[in-house]
Amino acid sequence: MRRSIVNDPDQLVPEALEGFVLSHPARLALDAEHRFVRRAEPATGKVGLVSGGGSGHEPLHAGFVGPGMLDVAVAGAVFASPTALQVLEATKAADSGHGVVQIVKNYTGDVLNFRIAGEISGDDQVETEIVLVDDDLATDTADGGGPGRRGTAATVIVEKVCGAAAEEGQDLAAVAEVGRRAAASARTMSLALTAGTHPGDEEPQFALGDDEVELGVGIHGERAARRVPFTSADGLTDLLLDPLLEELGLERGTEVLAIVNGLGGTYPLELNLVARRLHHRLGDAGLAVGRSLVGSYVTSLDMHGVSLTLMPLDEELRRLWDAPVQTPALTW
Amino acid sequence: MRRSIVNDPDQLVPEALEGFVLSHPARLALDAEHRFVRRAEPATGKVGLVSGGGSGHEPLHAGFVGPGMLDVAVAGAVFASPTALQVLEATKAADSGHGVVQIVKNYTGDVLNFRIAGEISGDDQVETEIVLVDDDLATDTADGGGPGRRGTAATVIVEKVCGAAAEEGQDLAAVAEVGRRAAASARTMSLALTAGTHPGDEEPQFALGDDEVELGVGIHGERAARRVPFTSADGLTDLLLDPLLEELGLERGTEVLAIVNGLGGTYPLELNLVARRLHHRLGDAGLAVGRSLVGSYVTSLDMHGVSLTLMPLDEELRRLWDAPVQTPALTW
């Protein structure tokens, strides 16, 4: 049983947004009506960047609002898309006359509401481009049918490189293009030892046997196609890494950007073991971790699990990744 | 039941340190034999700063190694002090000829081993000063008897202000003095809804009834003197805040530095609710949150709970807090 630190569960998202913005008064401002967080000092003279989606994945997305990354992040209820009206207002708030790139994780509701908002915002002379993030290898289908791969932790990469491209002064098409290129080349695999528990609920979203691991789990408590036996940190890392390496088919000498991402209930000691195995395995394969993040960046409430994201780096993506960023959850 | 992502539990700390340093190759280096993490490029021409203690509190301490904060962090086993020999080697590694401030959380083993190491390091002409962090209000005893208050999340503040003072070129006595001043004025209260689970164990360190909250819990699974009824996020925040405000007796108009700290299994939505209530309550009392951190900085494995730290700010402490810092867990 998990008891949540919550007042009225129906007011969780607006109250949490308020608390978050109160904690960053110099950096962030809140539109309480439309539940979006924007930079306290809106940027001008550059392409705007808006992202968002269901809550419960913090620090995604509002934690990535700031110079070098997003202009605006819009929040739905826990695991539910923001409405088209919310996205519309957030998109307009992100615009300074140079158009807006909408970064959208590939889920039906999000894609629908961002698309509608994008179309309507054209009536207000706001040009938009959608960049879809669909990195979750576990939902790849050979025939390309169905809704396609889900969007998970590669969202952080796409938000970062688009943010840097926009700060550099690249135009709407170019910012969208580099985001699409990052999204197309990044893949993620996730596993869970325990599902997350919705605020106000007492039981996790699904139950697993003591010797089972959910391999290929989503960030909304979607069950995976496979349950595999529980094993060591190294063995669990290999379960994520083997299919990624097979899919990406990286040539020896390739440098990758890696995200070792905790899903909410995973502590740093555990993530560091995954990072260690990752470095060893890639080194053995003649590959290198050129850049990495290790931490809980795209979570699923308190899910105990980990995701691994890999993207091959080239000169442009490395430059955009390395560019300065000042947000609550990512600063360098 | 919680299953850990671990290989051999006895090798958890060295393996995790290796993974951590591999993830920050440009910034950090590892002394594997003595289990300490140091800056990749040692600083010179300033007072050195070393801290450390048991593992299981990540990102404390190794996450705070870097320009503007620690020079070296030394790690014991989970919830166990590093040995005096480890601390000695870590202290020597932190020295560049200007002496070393040792920042020590107030636990018997840590205090003993840092003290021994400080004495022995004098034989190598390394001058040391100990700054003891003892902020945990729950362990305050009116008569000052016993081991005194435990050290908890105020350690982050002490490491930050001492780090900034050292970068400014302050001498050994002055760096220690500002650390002691911060430690003396900061107080923390903590509560837990669920205890943490040791890596390799399957059951948490203690069990609570469904309607109970452990108020005044420590960061090593120490039980508290009081169990109180479970309540809302606002009510839980008040349980922490009321005794802090009573103890600190702040005058209207005072600005405080606040740390809303997750103990490991607490997700950002929950912490943001605590932050919201904190801002409302302090505002109502004519106080202000001048600076704050909201996140999981001083953890107790995956304990589900929160601690609240308050320290009144003056001009010097604000300047030192605001000074630049570049570490894995804190950068601005």
XYZ file of C-alpha atoms in Angstrom:
664
model
C 0.000 0.000 0.000
C 1.249 3.502 -0.814
C -0.318 6.564 0.764
C 0.259 9.778 -1.156
C 1.188 13.196 0.141
C -1.837 14.894 -1.373
C -4.722 17.169 -0.467
C -7.697 16.682 -2.818
C -6.469 14.351 -5.602
C -8.571 16.341 -8.084
C -6.594 19.462 -7.196
C -3.194 17.771 -7.227
C -1.995 19.117 -10.569
C -2.967 22.791 -10.114
C -1.654 22.788 -6.547
C 1.617 21.130 -7.566
C 2.072 23.597 -10.447
C 1.518 26.453 -8.029
C 4.088 25.047 -5.603
C 6.562 24.473 -8.406
C 6.329 28.019 -9.734
C 6.446 29.507 -6.213
C 9.739 27.642 -5.791
C 11.208 29.286 -8.934
C 9.853 32.846 -8.759
C 12.662 34.458 -10.746
C 12.513 31.914 -13.547
C 8.949 30.748 -14.024
C 5.401 32.048 -14.215
C 2.104 30.179 -14.124
C -1.058 30.484 -16.177
C -3.317 28.906 -13.585
C -6.407 28.915 -15.817
C -4.781 26.962 -18.627
C -2.309 25.106 -16.428
C 0.864 25.993 -18.217
C 4.244 27.097 -16.924
C 6.236 29.633 -18.922
C 9.490 31.516 -18.532
C 9.108 34.504 -16.205
C 10.812 36.595 -18.867
C 9.493 35.431 -22.220
C 12.166 35.099 -24.892
C 11.806 37.143 -28.044
C 13.421 36.990 -31.448
C 13.519 33.211 -31.648
C 11.359 30.228 -32.477
C 9.140 29.313 -29.528
C 9.092 25.831 -27.996
C 6.105 24.290 -26.269
C 5.737 20.800 -24.876
C 3.477 19.106 -22.403
C 1.300 16.130 -21.715
C -0.094 14.271 -18.771
C 1.251 14.902 -15.276
C 3.015 12.246 -13.215
C 6.227 12.333 -15.289
C 7.972 15.136 -13.398
C 10.399 16.810 -13.842
C 9.128 16.442 -17.442
C 7.888 18.871 -18.791
C 7.790 21.982 -16.587
C 11.227 21.203 -15.157
C 12.673 21.879 -18.599
C 11.308 25.405 -19.060
C 14.035 28.026 -19.288
C 16.785 29.482 -21.452
C 18.174 26.822 -23.784
C 15.138 24.583 -23.590
C 11.339 25.098 -23.491
C 9.391 28.356 -23.453
C 6.168 26.828 -22.188
C 5.060 23.483 -20.688
C 1.382 22.593 -20.417
C 0.053 20.007 -17.960
C -2.868 17.611 -18.169
C -4.208 15.615 -15.261
C -2.129 12.639 -14.140
C -1.464 10.523 -17.249
C -4.066 12.476 -19.296
C -3.475 14.861 -22.181
C -4.004 18.577 -21.692
C -7.023 19.786 -23.644
C -6.759 21.350 -27.090
C -7.735 24.696 -25.539
C -4.907 24.474 -22.999
C -2.431 23.592 -25.737
C -3.728 26.440 -27.897
C -3.157 29.012 -25.168
C 0.238 27.513 -24.338
C 1.257 27.609 -27.994
C 0.231 31.236 -28.338
C 2.174 32.077 -25.164
C 5.292 30.473 -26.682
C 5.156 32.601 -29.826
C 7.137 35.788 -30.290
C 6.433 36.069 -33.996
C 8.851 33.410 -35.228
C 6.574 30.406 -34.996
C 6.361 27.599 -32.444
C 7.676 24.049 -32.430
C 5.363 21.730 -30.511
C 7.205 18.738 -29.036
C 4.711 15.940 -28.517
C 5.128 12.463 -27.102
C 3.404 9.977 -29.357
C 0.133 9.197 -27.554
C -3.231 9.473 -29.271
C -4.684 12.145 -26.994
C -1.595 14.335 -26.967
C -1.138 14.133 -30.727
C -4.806 14.967 -31.320
C -4.908 17.942 -28.978
C -1.585 19.426 -30.103
C -2.649 18.996 -33.750
C -5.994 20.741 -33.199
C -4.273 23.526 -31.275
C -1.707 23.899 -34.034
C -4.408 24.256 -36.650
C -6.442 26.770 -34.674
C -3.383 28.822 -33.718
C -2.923 29.478 -37.420
C -6.047 31.663 -37.190
C -4.024 33.864 -34.842
C -1.125 33.949 -37.301
C 0.961 31.585 -35.176
C 2.893 29.220 -37.397
C 3.519 25.800 -35.859
C 5.454 22.624 -36.537
C 4.927 19.391 -34.623
C 7.859 17.202 -33.634
C 6.674 13.780 -32.586
C 8.806 11.819 -30.112
C 8.409 8.058 -30.571
C 11.454 6.379 -29.108
C 10.021 3.406 -27.216
C 11.446 0.341 -28.903
C 9.092 -1.964 -26.980
C 6.175 -0.663 -29.048
C 7.877 -0.911 -32.415
C 5.822 -2.947 -34.852
C 7.495 -4.413 -37.879
C 4.619 -3.419 -40.138
C 4.333 0.146 -38.841
C 0.648 -0.393 -38.055
C -1.227 0.946 -35.031
C -0.381 4.130 -33.143
C 3.366 3.538 -33.500
C 6.081 3.723 -30.896
C 5.321 5.577 -27.652
C 7.256 8.667 -26.661
C 9.367 8.346 -23.508
C 12.741 9.621 -22.234
C 14.089 10.761 -25.611
C 11.736 13.711 -25.106
C 14.449 15.271 -22.932
C 16.921 15.040 -25.809
C 14.474 16.490 -28.335
C 13.549 19.361 -26.013
C 17.243 20.074 -25.393
C 18.452 20.061 -28.995
C 15.436 22.005 -30.288
C 15.907 24.487 -27.461
C 19.540 25.025 -28.370
C 18.746 25.324 -32.081
C 16.102 27.947 -31.327
C 18.526 29.938 -29.127
C 21.051 29.837 -31.978
C 18.514 31.636 -34.131
C 17.602 28.738 -36.416
C 14.234 29.169 -38.130
C 11.029 27.215 -37.553
C 11.680 24.559 -40.173
C 15.269 24.038 -39.069
C 14.416 23.723 -35.364
C 11.713 21.176 -36.189
C 14.071 19.315 -38.507
C 16.792 18.809 -35.919
C 14.185 17.669 -33.400
C 12.852 15.123 -35.856
C 16.348 13.916 -36.606
C 17.069 13.391 -32.892
C 13.725 11.656 -32.365
C 14.280 9.382 -35.355
C 17.672 8.199 -34.122
C 16.953 7.725 -30.393
C 15.499 4.531 -28.942
C 14.491 3.616 -25.390
C 13.782 0.407 -23.484
C 12.209 0.338 -20.010
C 11.590 -2.206 -17.281
C 9.724 -2.142 -14.006
C 10.012 -4.104 -10.774
C 6.945 -2.391 -9.305
C 4.250 -0.276 -10.966
C 3.490 3.261 -9.853
C 0.547 4.141 -7.641
C -1.888 6.899 -8.605
C -2.177 9.697 -6.046
C -5.067 8.814 -3.818
C -5.005 5.126 -4.760
C -3.543 2.572 -2.421
C -2.535 -0.147 -4.856
C -0.073 0.044 -7.751
C -1.340 -0.002 -11.316
C -0.425 -3.629 -11.790
C 1.009 -6.422 -9.686
C 4.051 -8.523 -10.477
C 5.195 -11.822 -9.039
C 8.252 -11.756 -6.776
C 10.454 -13.203 -9.501
C 9.030 -11.220 -12.405
C 10.184 -8.097 -14.229
C 7.976 -6.211 -16.674
C 10.173 -5.680 -19.763
C 9.055 -3.013 -22.198
C 6.780 -1.184 -19.784
C 5.337 2.241 -20.630
C 5.381 5.410 -18.536
C 1.635 5.318 -17.852
C 1.551 1.913 -16.258
C 0.970 0.227 -19.608
C 1.879 -3.415 -19.144
C 4.519 -4.912 -21.381
C 4.263 -7.815 -23.778
C 6.902 -9.689 -21.797
C 7.491 -10.659 -18.227
C 10.979 -12.003 -17.627
C 12.726 -13.444 -14.569
C 14.173 -11.033 -11.999
C 17.939 -10.866 -12.101
C 20.996 -8.802 -11.104
C 21.616 -5.127 -11.931
C 23.966 -6.208 -14.712
C 21.433 -8.693 -16.041
C 18.620 -6.128 -15.938
C 20.799 -3.625 -17.797
C 21.537 -6.208 -20.472
C 17.796 -6.796 -20.924
C 17.490 -3.144 -21.928
C 20.742 -2.828 -23.813
C 20.704 -5.920 -26.032
C 17.575 -4.996 -28.023
C 18.704 -1.352 -28.260
C 22.074 -2.321 -29.697
C 20.455 -4.751 -32.099
C 17.981 -2.109 -33.290
C 20.465 0.761 -33.609
C 23.197 -1.306 -35.300
C 25.899 1.181 -34.303
C 29.299 1.000 -35.986
C 32.387 0.584 -33.813
C 33.729 3.993 -32.835
C 30.280 5.561 -32.535
C 29.712 7.873 -29.593
C 26.246 7.795 -28.074
C 24.231 10.037 -25.822
C 22.772 7.820 -23.091
C 20.030 8.527 -20.573
C 19.843 6.169 -17.604
C 16.453 7.230 -16.317
C 14.803 6.287 -13.062
C 11.057 5.850 -13.350
C 10.303 7.426 -9.964
C 10.997 4.954 -7.182
C 14.538 4.008 -8.183
C 17.340 5.390 -6.055
C 20.651 6.788 -7.289
C 22.736 3.811 -6.115
C 20.619 1.601 -8.377
C 20.897 3.939 -11.370
C 24.648 4.147 -10.925
C 24.898 0.360 -11.233
C 23.013 0.507 -14.514
C 25.307 3.295 -15.717
C 28.354 1.236 -14.781
C 27.207 -1.795 -16.763
C 26.303 0.446 -19.703
C 29.817 1.900 -19.819
C 31.411 -1.530 -19.588
C 29.207 -3.062 -22.268
C 29.577 -0.197 -24.734
C 33.331 -0.139 -24.172
C 33.487 -3.874 -24.921
C 31.555 -3.252 -28.150
C 33.933 -0.531 -29.323
C 31.340 2.168 -28.648
C 31.585 5.083 -26.225
C 29.212 6.987 -23.967
C 30.057 10.446 -25.270
C 27.452 12.209 -23.156
C 25.023 10.958 -20.534
C 22.386 11.820 -17.998
C 21.805 9.568 -14.993
C 18.799 10.445 -12.873
C 15.010 10.511 -12.743
C 13.961 12.789 -15.608
C 10.879 11.138 -17.120
C 9.047 9.317 -14.389
C 5.867 7.338 -13.946
C 4.797 8.428 -10.451
C 6.762 6.181 -8.081
C 7.314 3.291 -10.468
C 10.367 1.297 -9.442
C 12.181 0.726 -12.682
C 14.609 2.147 -15.153
C 14.717 3.125 -18.790
C 17.729 3.324 -21.039
C 17.848 5.687 -24.013
C 20.598 5.685 -26.621
C 21.134 8.112 -29.488
C 24.208 8.177 -31.745
C 25.915 11.573 -31.600
C 27.142 13.576 -34.560
C 28.816 16.962 -34.506
C 25.587 18.982 -34.690
C 23.712 16.991 -32.052
C 26.714 17.124 -29.723
C 26.977 20.900 -30.126
C 23.267 21.401 -29.431
C 23.358 19.033 -26.448
C 26.383 20.851 -24.993
C 24.903 24.335 -25.435
C 24.101 26.179 -22.189
C 20.785 25.443 -20.497
C 19.230 26.896 -17.330
C 16.099 25.096 -16.217
C 15.007 23.721 -12.851
C 15.880 20.140 -13.823
C 18.797 20.620 -16.226
C 21.467 23.315 -15.998
C 24.939 23.609 -17.452
C 8.379 -6.272 -0.676
C 11.024 -4.270 -2.549
C 13.546 -5.937 -4.801
C 16.674 -3.894 -5.437
C 18.553 -3.332 -8.658
C 21.820 -4.690 -7.314
C 24.540 -7.192 -8.096
C 26.340 -8.365 -4.947
C 25.018 -6.163 -2.091
C 28.526 -6.172 -0.578
C 29.870 -4.594 -3.758
C 27.053 -2.053 -4.128
C 28.964 1.004 -2.934
C 32.185 0.515 -4.929
C 30.207 -0.425 -8.039
C 27.875 2.559 -7.676
C 30.811 4.932 -7.140
C 32.431 3.550 -10.282
C 29.231 4.073 -12.277
C 28.818 7.569 -10.893
C 32.316 8.661 -11.825
C 32.087 7.006 -15.261
C 29.002 9.174 -15.825
C 30.954 12.377 -15.058
C 34.352 11.722 -16.644
C 35.251 15.375 -17.224
C 34.366 16.419 -13.693
C 35.125 13.614 -11.276
C 37.772 11.037 -10.471
C 37.613 8.018 -8.178
C 40.016 6.648 -5.614
C 38.689 3.111 -5.721
C 40.901 1.850 -2.880
C 39.718 4.454 -0.381
C 36.295 4.939 -1.913
C 36.369 8.654 -2.362
C 35.307 10.847 -5.258
C 37.313 13.975 -6.021
C 37.314 16.711 -8.638
C 38.963 15.552 -11.869
C 41.000 18.747 -11.791
C 41.947 19.380 -8.166
C 41.590 22.994 -7.100
C 44.646 24.793 -5.826
C 45.185 27.993 -3.894
C 42.139 27.612 -1.674
C 40.970 25.849 1.471
C 40.000 22.244 0.713
C 36.604 20.818 1.584
C 35.929 17.177 2.385
C 32.698 15.564 3.466
C 31.290 12.083 3.517
C 29.525 9.481 5.541
C 27.450 6.398 5.008
C 26.016 5.635 1.578
C 22.287 5.501 0.853
C 21.816 9.288 1.059
C 22.608 10.075 -2.588
C 23.106 12.556 -4.163
C 24.789 13.475 -0.828
C 27.816 13.597 -0.726
C 29.510 12.765 -4.029
C 26.844 14.648 -5.985
C 28.145 17.860 -4.433
C 31.769 17.536 -5.540
C 32.828 20.278 -7.928
C 33.705 23.965 -8.250
C 31.864 25.978 -5.624
C 31.254 23.066 -3.292
C 33.262 19.998 -2.162
C 36.716 18.910 -3.249
C 36.350 15.326 -2.039
C 33.509 13.073 -0.807
C 34.247 9.801 0.940
C 31.738 6.948 1.132
C 31.117 4.326 3.786
C 28.918 1.286 3.329
C 25.165 1.891 3.367
C 24.390 3.849 6.551
C 27.898 3.189 7.949
C 30.725 5.661 8.472
C 33.777 5.526 6.252
C 36.830 4.339 8.188
C 39.335 6.747 9.692
C 41.872 5.571 7.086
C 39.485 6.425 4.245
C 38.783 9.837 5.747
C 42.511 10.440 6.241
C 43.280 9.757 2.588
C 40.269 11.827 1.480
C 41.379 14.721 3.683
C 44.909 14.635 2.288
C 43.509 14.567 -1.247
C 41.462 17.712 -0.476
C 44.496 19.682 0.670
C 46.433 22.038 -1.559
C 48.423 23.593 1.249
C 45.718 25.849 2.678
C 44.141 23.409 5.098
C 40.950 21.364 4.915
C 37.495 21.872 6.379
C 35.832 18.566 7.196
C 32.036 18.781 7.070
C 30.610 16.026 9.251
C 27.043 15.039 9.997
C 26.647 14.513 13.726
C 26.693 10.728 14.141
C 29.043 9.003 16.561
C 30.930 6.940 13.978
C 31.373 9.773 11.513
C 32.506 12.230 14.178
C 34.993 9.719 15.592
C 36.523 8.771 12.256
C 36.772 12.327 10.941
C 38.310 13.448 14.225
C 40.937 10.682 14.187
C 41.707 11.444 10.542
C 42.014 15.142 11.324
C 44.487 14.458 14.095
C 46.606 12.076 12.055
C 46.594 14.349 9.001
C 48.398 16.908 11.142
C 51.413 14.568 10.990
C 51.410 15.215 7.239
C 51.225 18.972 7.819
C 47.565 19.110 6.776
C 45.697 21.585 8.980
C 42.042 20.691 9.524
C 38.906 22.160 11.039
C 35.733 20.150 11.676
C 32.320 21.659 11.016
C 29.617 19.580 12.651
C 26.141 19.618 11.109
C 23.453 18.974 13.702
C 20.192 20.382 12.376
C 17.637 17.692 13.237
C 15.200 19.328 15.623
C 13.566 15.988 16.448
C 16.680 14.977 18.366
C 17.083 18.202 20.290
C 17.284 17.598 23.991
C 16.595 20.434 26.368
C 19.529 19.493 28.597
C 22.008 19.077 25.748
C 22.841 15.577 26.927
C 23.536 12.552 24.749
C 24.989 12.664 21.249
C 23.052 15.836 20.365
C 21.039 16.606 17.284
C 21.573 14.449 14.197
C 22.876 15.944 10.962
C 20.472 15.844 8.029
C 19.569 18.065 5.059
C 21.253 21.230 6.328
C 24.460 19.490 5.244
C 23.712 20.716 1.720
C 23.618 24.309 2.961
C 26.835 23.955 4.948
C 28.644 22.337 2.010
C 27.400 25.105 -0.292
C 28.303 28.116 1.851
C 31.679 26.684 2.896
C 32.365 25.857 -0.749
C 31.632 29.407 -1.818
C 33.678 30.888 1.027
C 36.640 28.710 0.041
C 36.362 29.745 -3.639
C 36.322 33.384 -2.491
C 39.726 32.809 -0.940
C 38.651 32.902 2.705
C 41.119 31.184 5.029
C 40.659 27.958 6.980
C 39.267 29.549 10.125
C 36.862 31.773 8.191
C 35.511 28.957 6.019
C 34.922 26.827 9.110
C 33.327 29.752 10.911
C 30.720 30.444 8.235
C 29.904 26.740 8.076
C 29.369 26.626 11.831
C 27.213 29.712 11.661
C 25.003 28.144 8.975
C 24.802 24.864 10.880
C 23.897 26.646 14.103
C 21.001 28.529 12.535
C 19.447 25.784 10.380
C 16.900 23.299 11.686
C 15.176 20.345 10.028
C 12.120 18.194 10.717
C 11.355 14.963 8.866
C 8.477 12.539 8.549
C 8.034 9.194 6.855
C 5.041 7.316 5.492
C 7.173 4.258 4.671
C 10.680 3.332 5.749
C 13.449 2.633 3.264
C 14.546 -0.879 2.330
C 18.197 -1.895 2.440
C 19.593 -3.145 -0.859
C 19.218 -6.905 -0.844
C 16.579 -6.861 1.880
C 12.929 -7.388 1.034
C 11.257 -5.604 3.924
C 11.518 -1.951 4.943
C 13.439 -0.982 8.069
C 10.276 -0.541 10.093
C 6.553 -0.974 9.561
C 3.846 1.614 10.108
C 0.117 1.237 10.444
C -2.034 2.472 7.551
C -3.057 5.569 9.458
C 0.317 6.348 11.031
C 3.076 8.775 10.174
C 6.518 8.647 11.768
C 7.236 12.231 12.852
C 10.847 13.116 13.547
C 12.345 10.188 11.685
C 16.090 10.024 10.949
C 17.819 9.356 7.641
C 19.081 5.910 8.663
C 15.718 4.436 9.446
C 15.913 5.560 13.058
C 12.376 5.485 14.413
C 10.905 8.652 15.833
C 9.614 9.363 19.291
C 6.163 10.082 17.872
C 3.707 8.429 15.588
C 0.910 10.734 14.516
C -2.217 10.212 12.405
C -1.891 10.317 8.620
C -3.325 13.481 7.097
C -3.340 15.722 4.017
C -0.289 17.257 2.312
C -1.056 20.562 4.018
C -1.479 18.872 7.368
C 1.765 16.911 6.985
C 3.604 20.104 6.067
C 2.250 21.807 9.166
C 3.541 18.927 11.292
C 7.039 19.797 10.106
C 6.659 23.554 10.012
C 5.044 24.287 13.369
C 7.906 23.023 15.542
C 10.475 24.627 13.234
C 8.818 28.025 13.484
C 8.478 27.675 17.237
C 12.159 26.746 17.583
C 13.554 29.383 15.238
C 11.385 32.238 16.537
C 11.861 34.272 13.348
C 10.925 37.937 13.329
C 8.425 39.162 10.762
C 10.225 40.228 7.597
C 12.871 37.510 7.867
C 13.822 35.737 4.669
C 14.645 32.061 4.978
C 16.429 29.508 2.880
C 14.167 26.438 2.720
C 14.918 22.903 1.581
C 11.910 20.726 0.819
C 13.706 17.416 0.633
C 12.364 14.091 -0.576
C 13.708 11.140 1.376
C 13.975 8.878 -1.669
C 10.566 7.497 -2.596
C 8.689 10.791 -2.725
C 7.778 12.082 -6.160
C 7.998 15.692 -7.368
C 4.215 16.272 -7.364
C 4.225 15.489 -3.645
C 7.195 17.738 -2.892
C 5.575 20.578 -4.816
C 2.517 20.378 -2.569
C 4.732 20.701 0.483
C 6.498 23.673 -1.119
C 3.146 25.308 -1.851
C 1.969 25.012 1.729
C 5.322 26.277 2.988
C 5.062 29.435 0.865
C 1.486 30.061 1.983
C 2.244 29.543 5.659
C 5.392 31.661 5.698
C 3.617 34.398 3.773
C 0.809 34.375 6.341
C 3.398 34.719 9.108
C 5.062 37.718 7.481
C 8.106 35.653 6.526
C 9.422 34.946 3.036
C 11.089 32.041 1.276
C 14.054 33.984 -0.057
C 15.773 30.952 -1.554
C 14.739 27.316 -1.787
C 15.579 23.880 -3.072
C 12.811 21.383 -3.762
C 13.957 17.881 -4.612
C 15.572 14.734 -3.248
C 19.003 15.815 -2.023
C 19.574 13.917 1.230
C 17.793 10.602 0.974
C 17.368 7.480 3.022
C 17.331 4.805 0.312
C 13.727 4.735 -0.950
C 12.078 6.080 2.198
C 8.747 7.687 1.359
C 8.796 10.894 3.314
C 9.887 14.468 3.353
C 12.081 16.748 5.405
C 11.857 20.497 5.733
C 14.896 22.621 6.536
C 14.760 26.332 7.353
C 17.624 28.741 7.859
C 17.270 32.514 8.235
C 19.240 34.344 5.562
C 21.517 37.314 6.083
C 23.543 39.158 3.486
C 26.619 36.952 3.774
C 24.776 33.641 3.717
C 22.676 34.788 0.752
C 25.797 35.821 -1.172
C 27.508 32.483 -0.488
C 24.364 30.515 -1.375
C 23.986 32.432 -4.640
C 27.627 32.007 -5.686
C 28.191 29.823 -8.757
C 28.334 26.063 -8.271
C 28.928 23.251 -10.752
C 28.358 19.791 -9.332
C 26.378 16.815 -10.580
C 23.464 17.519 -8.206
C 23.579 21.318 -7.885
C 24.525 23.765 -10.606
C 23.884 27.452 -11.082
